[in-house]
mmCIF file of C-alpha atoms and ligand atoms in Angstrom:
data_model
loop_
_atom_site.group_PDB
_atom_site.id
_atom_site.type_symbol
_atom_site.label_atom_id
_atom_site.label_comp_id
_atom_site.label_asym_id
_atom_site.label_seq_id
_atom_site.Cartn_x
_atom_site.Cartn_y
_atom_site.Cartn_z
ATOM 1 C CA UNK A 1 -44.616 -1.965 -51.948
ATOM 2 C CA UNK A 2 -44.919 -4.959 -49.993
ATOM 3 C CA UNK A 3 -40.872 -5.869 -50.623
ATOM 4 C CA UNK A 4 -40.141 -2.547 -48.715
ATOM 5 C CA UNK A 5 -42.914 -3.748 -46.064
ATOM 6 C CA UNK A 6 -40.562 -7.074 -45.443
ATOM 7 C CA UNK A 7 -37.299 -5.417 -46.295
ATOM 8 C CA UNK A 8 -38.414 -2.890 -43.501
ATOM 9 C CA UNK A 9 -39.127 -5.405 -40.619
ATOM 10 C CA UNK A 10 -36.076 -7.094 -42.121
ATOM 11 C CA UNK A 11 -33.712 -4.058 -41.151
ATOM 12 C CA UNK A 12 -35.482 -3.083 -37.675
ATOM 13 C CA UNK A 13 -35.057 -7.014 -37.195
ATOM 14 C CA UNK A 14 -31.440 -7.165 -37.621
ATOM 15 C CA UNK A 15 -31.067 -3.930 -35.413
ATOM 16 C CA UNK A 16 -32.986 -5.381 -33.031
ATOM 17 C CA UNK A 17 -30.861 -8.261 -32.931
ATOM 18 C CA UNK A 18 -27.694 -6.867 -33.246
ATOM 19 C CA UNK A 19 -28.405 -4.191 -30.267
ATOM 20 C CA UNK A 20 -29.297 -7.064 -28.233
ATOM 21 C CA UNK A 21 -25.993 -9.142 -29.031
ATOM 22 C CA UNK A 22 -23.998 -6.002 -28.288
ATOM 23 C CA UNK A 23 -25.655 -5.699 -25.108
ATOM 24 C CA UNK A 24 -24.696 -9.175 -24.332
ATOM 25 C CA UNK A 25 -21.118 -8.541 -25.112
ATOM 26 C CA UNK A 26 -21.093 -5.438 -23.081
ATOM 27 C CA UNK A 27 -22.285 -7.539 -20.395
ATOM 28 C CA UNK A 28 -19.690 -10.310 -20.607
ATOM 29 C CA UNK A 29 -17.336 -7.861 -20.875
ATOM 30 C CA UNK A 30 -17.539 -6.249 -17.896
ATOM 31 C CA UNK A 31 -14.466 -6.678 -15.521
ATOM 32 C CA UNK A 32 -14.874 -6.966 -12.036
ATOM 33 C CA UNK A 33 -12.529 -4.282 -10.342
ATOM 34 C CA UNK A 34 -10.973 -5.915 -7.330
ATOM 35 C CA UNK A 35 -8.783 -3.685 -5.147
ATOM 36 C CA UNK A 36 -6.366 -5.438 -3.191
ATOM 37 C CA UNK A 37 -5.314 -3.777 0.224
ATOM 38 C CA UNK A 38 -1.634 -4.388 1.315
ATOM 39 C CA UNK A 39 -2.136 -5.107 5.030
ATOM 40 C CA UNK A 40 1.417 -5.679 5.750
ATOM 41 C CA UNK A 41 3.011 -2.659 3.989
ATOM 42 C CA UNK A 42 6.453 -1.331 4.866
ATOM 43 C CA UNK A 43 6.314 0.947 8.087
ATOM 44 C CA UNK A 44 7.921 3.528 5.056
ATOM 45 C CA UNK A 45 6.380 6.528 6.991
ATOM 46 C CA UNK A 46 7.072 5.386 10.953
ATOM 47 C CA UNK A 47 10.737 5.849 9.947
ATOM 48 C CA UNK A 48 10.820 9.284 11.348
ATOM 49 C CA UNK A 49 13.226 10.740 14.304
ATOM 50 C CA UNK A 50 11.964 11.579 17.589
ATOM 51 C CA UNK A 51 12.951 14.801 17.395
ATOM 52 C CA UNK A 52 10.670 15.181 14.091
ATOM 53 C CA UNK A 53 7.611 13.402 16.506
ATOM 54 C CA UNK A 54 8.370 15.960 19.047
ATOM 55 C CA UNK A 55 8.186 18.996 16.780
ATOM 56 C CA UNK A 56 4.917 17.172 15.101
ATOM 57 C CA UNK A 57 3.181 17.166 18.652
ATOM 58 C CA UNK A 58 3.977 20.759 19.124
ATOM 59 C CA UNK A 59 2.624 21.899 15.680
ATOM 60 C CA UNK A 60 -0.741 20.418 16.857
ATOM 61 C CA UNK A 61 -1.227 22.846 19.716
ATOM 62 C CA UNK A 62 0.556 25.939 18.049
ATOM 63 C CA UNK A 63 -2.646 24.959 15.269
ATOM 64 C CA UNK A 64 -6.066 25.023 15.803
ATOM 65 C CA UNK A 65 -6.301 20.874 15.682
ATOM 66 C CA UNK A 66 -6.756 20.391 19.699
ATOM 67 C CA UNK A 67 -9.666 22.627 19.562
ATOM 68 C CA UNK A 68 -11.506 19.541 17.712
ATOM 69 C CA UNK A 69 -8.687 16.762 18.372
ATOM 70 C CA UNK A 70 -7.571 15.146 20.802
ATOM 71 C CA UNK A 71 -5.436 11.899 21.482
ATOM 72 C CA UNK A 72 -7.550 9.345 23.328
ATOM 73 C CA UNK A 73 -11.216 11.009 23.063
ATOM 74 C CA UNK A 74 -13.612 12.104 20.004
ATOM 75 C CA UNK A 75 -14.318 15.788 20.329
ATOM 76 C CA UNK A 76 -15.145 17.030 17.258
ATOM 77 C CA UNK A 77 -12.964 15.403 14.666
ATOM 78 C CA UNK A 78 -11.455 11.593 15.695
ATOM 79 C CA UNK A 79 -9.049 10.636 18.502
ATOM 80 C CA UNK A 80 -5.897 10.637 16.992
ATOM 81 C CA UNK A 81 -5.323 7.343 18.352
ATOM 82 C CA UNK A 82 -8.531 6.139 16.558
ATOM 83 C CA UNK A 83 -6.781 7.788 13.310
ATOM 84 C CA UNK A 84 -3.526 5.758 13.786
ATOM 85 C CA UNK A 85 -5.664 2.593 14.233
ATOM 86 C CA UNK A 86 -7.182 3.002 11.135
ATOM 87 C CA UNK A 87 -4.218 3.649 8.820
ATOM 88 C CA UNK A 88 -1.085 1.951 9.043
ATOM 89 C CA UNK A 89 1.726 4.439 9.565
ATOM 90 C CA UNK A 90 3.553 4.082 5.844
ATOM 91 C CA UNK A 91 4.727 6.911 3.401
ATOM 92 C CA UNK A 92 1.062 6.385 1.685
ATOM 93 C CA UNK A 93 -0.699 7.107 4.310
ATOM 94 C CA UNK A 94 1.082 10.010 5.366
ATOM 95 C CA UNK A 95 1.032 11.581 2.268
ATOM 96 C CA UNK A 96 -2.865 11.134 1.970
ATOM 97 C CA UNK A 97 -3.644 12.465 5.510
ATOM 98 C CA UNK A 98 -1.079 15.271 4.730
ATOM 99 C CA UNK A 99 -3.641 16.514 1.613
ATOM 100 C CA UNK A 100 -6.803 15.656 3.178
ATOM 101 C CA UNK A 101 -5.376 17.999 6.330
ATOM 102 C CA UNK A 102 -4.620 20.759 4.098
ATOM 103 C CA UNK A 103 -7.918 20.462 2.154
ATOM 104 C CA UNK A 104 -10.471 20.080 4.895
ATOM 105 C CA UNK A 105 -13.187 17.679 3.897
ATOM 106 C CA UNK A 106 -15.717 14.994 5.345
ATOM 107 C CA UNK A 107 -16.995 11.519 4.571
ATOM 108 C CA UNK A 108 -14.157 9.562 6.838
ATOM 109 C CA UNK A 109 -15.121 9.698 10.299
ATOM 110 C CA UNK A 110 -18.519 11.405 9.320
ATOM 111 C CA UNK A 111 -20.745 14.328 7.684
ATOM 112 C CA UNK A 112 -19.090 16.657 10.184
ATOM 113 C CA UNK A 113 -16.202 18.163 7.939
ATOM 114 C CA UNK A 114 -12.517 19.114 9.015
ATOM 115 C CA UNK A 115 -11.767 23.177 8.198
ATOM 116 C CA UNK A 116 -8.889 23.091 5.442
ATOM 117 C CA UNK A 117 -5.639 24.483 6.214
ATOM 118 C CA UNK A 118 -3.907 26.413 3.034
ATOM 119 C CA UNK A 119 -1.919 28.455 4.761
ATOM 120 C CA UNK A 120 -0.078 26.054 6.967
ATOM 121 C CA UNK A 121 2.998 24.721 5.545
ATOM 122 C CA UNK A 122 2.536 20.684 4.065
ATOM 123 C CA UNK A 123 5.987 20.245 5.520
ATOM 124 C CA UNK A 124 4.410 20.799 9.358
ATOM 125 C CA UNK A 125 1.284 19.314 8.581
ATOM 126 C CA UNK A 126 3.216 16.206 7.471
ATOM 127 C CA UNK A 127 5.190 16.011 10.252
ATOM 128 C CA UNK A 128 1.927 16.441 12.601
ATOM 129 C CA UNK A 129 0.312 13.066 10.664
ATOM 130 C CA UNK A 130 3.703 11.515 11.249
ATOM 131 C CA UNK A 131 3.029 12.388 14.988
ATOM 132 C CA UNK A 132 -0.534 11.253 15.003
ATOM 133 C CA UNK A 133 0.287 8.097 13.293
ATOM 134 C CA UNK A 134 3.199 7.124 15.776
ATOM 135 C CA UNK A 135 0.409 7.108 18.613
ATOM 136 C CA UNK A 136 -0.590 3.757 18.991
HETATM 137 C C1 LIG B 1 -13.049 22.326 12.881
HETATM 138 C C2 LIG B 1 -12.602 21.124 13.522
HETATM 139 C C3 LIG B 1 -11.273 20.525 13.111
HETATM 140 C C4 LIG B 1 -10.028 21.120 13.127
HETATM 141 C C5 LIG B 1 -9.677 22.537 13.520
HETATM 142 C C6 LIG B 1 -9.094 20.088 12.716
HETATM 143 N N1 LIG B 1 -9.749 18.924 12.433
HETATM 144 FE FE1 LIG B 1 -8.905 17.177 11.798
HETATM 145 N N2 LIG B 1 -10.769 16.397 11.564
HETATM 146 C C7 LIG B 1 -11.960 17.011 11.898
HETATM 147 C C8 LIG B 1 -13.062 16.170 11.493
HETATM 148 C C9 LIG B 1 -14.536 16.470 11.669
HETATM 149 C C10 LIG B 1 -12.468 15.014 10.902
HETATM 150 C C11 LIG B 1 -13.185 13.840 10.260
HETATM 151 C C12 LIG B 1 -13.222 14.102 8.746
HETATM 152 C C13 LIG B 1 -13.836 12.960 7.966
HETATM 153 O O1 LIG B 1 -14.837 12.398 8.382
HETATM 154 O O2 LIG B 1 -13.301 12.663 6.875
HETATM 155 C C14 LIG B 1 -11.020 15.192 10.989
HETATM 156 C C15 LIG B 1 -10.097 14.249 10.539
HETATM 157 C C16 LIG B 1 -8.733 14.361 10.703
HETATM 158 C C17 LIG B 1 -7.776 13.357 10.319
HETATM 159 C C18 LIG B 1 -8.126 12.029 9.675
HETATM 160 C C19 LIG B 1 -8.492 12.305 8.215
HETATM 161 C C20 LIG B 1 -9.107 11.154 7.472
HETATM 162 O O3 LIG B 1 -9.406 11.372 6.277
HETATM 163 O O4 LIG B 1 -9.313 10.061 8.023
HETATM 164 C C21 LIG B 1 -6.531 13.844 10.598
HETATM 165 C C22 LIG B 1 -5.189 13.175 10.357
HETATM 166 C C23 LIG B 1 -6.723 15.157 11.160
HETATM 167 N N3 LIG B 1 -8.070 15.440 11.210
HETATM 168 C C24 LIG B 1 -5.706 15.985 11.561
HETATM 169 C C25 LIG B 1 -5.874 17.316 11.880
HETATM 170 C C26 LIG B 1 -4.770 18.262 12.056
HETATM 171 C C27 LIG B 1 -3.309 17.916 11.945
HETATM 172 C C28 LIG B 1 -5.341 19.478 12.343
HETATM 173 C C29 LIG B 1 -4.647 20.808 12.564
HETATM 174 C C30 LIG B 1 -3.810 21.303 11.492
HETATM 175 C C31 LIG B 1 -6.796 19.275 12.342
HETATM 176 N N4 LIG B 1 -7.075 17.962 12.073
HETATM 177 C C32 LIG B 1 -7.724 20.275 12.616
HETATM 178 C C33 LIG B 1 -12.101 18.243 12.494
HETATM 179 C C34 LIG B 1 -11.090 19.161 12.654
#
C-alpha cells in the first residue's frame, strides 16, 4: 500500500515537472513577430494616366462619396488628402483601399463606419483611390 502511496506522488511529481519544463519551452519558444514597413516602396500605383485621374475624380461625385468626403476637410469620413498622406500611393495600397471601399467598414479613421459599395464596379472604385491617392 504504501509503494503505491510513493509511486503515486512519484507520477503527479514527474507531471508536475514535466508540465512545468514544457511551459518553459513554450516560453522560449515564442517568436517575436516583427513586421517591417517598406517606407520607400515603388510609386507602382501613381503610375496612372491623367485621363484615368480625371475619370477617378468624376466617379466620386457621380457616387455618393462627397456626401461624407471631401478633399481638404473631414466631413464625415477623412479628407482625401489626409487619406493620401497616410498611404503611399503604390499598387498595395490601391488594391487595399479598393476592397475596404467596396466593403464599407470602420476602425481606420474611427468608430464611424464607411457604407459598403457592392454594386459599384471595383474597376471605378479603383480608379477613384487612384484619384484620391494622387492628391497630395
Ligand atoms: C456614409 C459616409 C461615407 C460614404 C458615402 C463614403 N465614405 Fe469613404 N469613409 C467614410 C468613413 C467614416 C471612413 C473612415 C473609415 C475608417 O475609419 O476605417 C471612410 C474612409 C474612406 C477611405 C480610407 C479607408 C481606410 O481604410 O483608410 C477611402 C479611400 C474612402 N473612404 C473612399 C470613399 C469612396 C471612393 C467613396 C464612394 C464610392 C466613399 N468613400 C463613400 C465614410 C463614407
Amino acid at each position: 500500500m504504501k509503494k503505491i502511496a510513493i509511486l503515486t506522488t512519484c507520477v503527479f511529481a514527474m507531471f508536475a515537472v514535466s508540465s512545468s519544463f514544457a511551459q518553459t519551452v513554450k516560453k522560449t519558444t515564442t517568436v517575436k513577430k516583427t513586421t517591417t514597413v517598406k517606407k520607400t516602396a515603388p510609386a507602382a500605383g501613381g503610375k496612372v494616366s491623367a485621363a484615368t485621374l480625371e475619370e477617378g475624380k468624376q466617379l466620386l461625385a457621380k457616387n455618393d462619396c462627397l456626401s461624407c468626403h471631401k478633399v481638404d476637410v473631414k466631413i464625415v469620413g477623412p479628407a482625401y488628402k489626409d487619406v493620401a498622406k497616410k498611404y503611399p500611393n503604390t499598387a498595395v495600397n490601391v488594391e487595399k483601399l479598393t476592397q475596404k471601399v467596396i466593403a464599407g467598414g470602420s476602425g481606420n479613421w474611427g468608430d464611424v463606419p464607411m457604407s459598403a459599395h457592392p454594386s459599384v464596379p471595383p474597376a471605378d472604385v479603383k480608379k477613384m483611390v487612384q484619384y484620391i491617392l494622387s492628391l497630395k
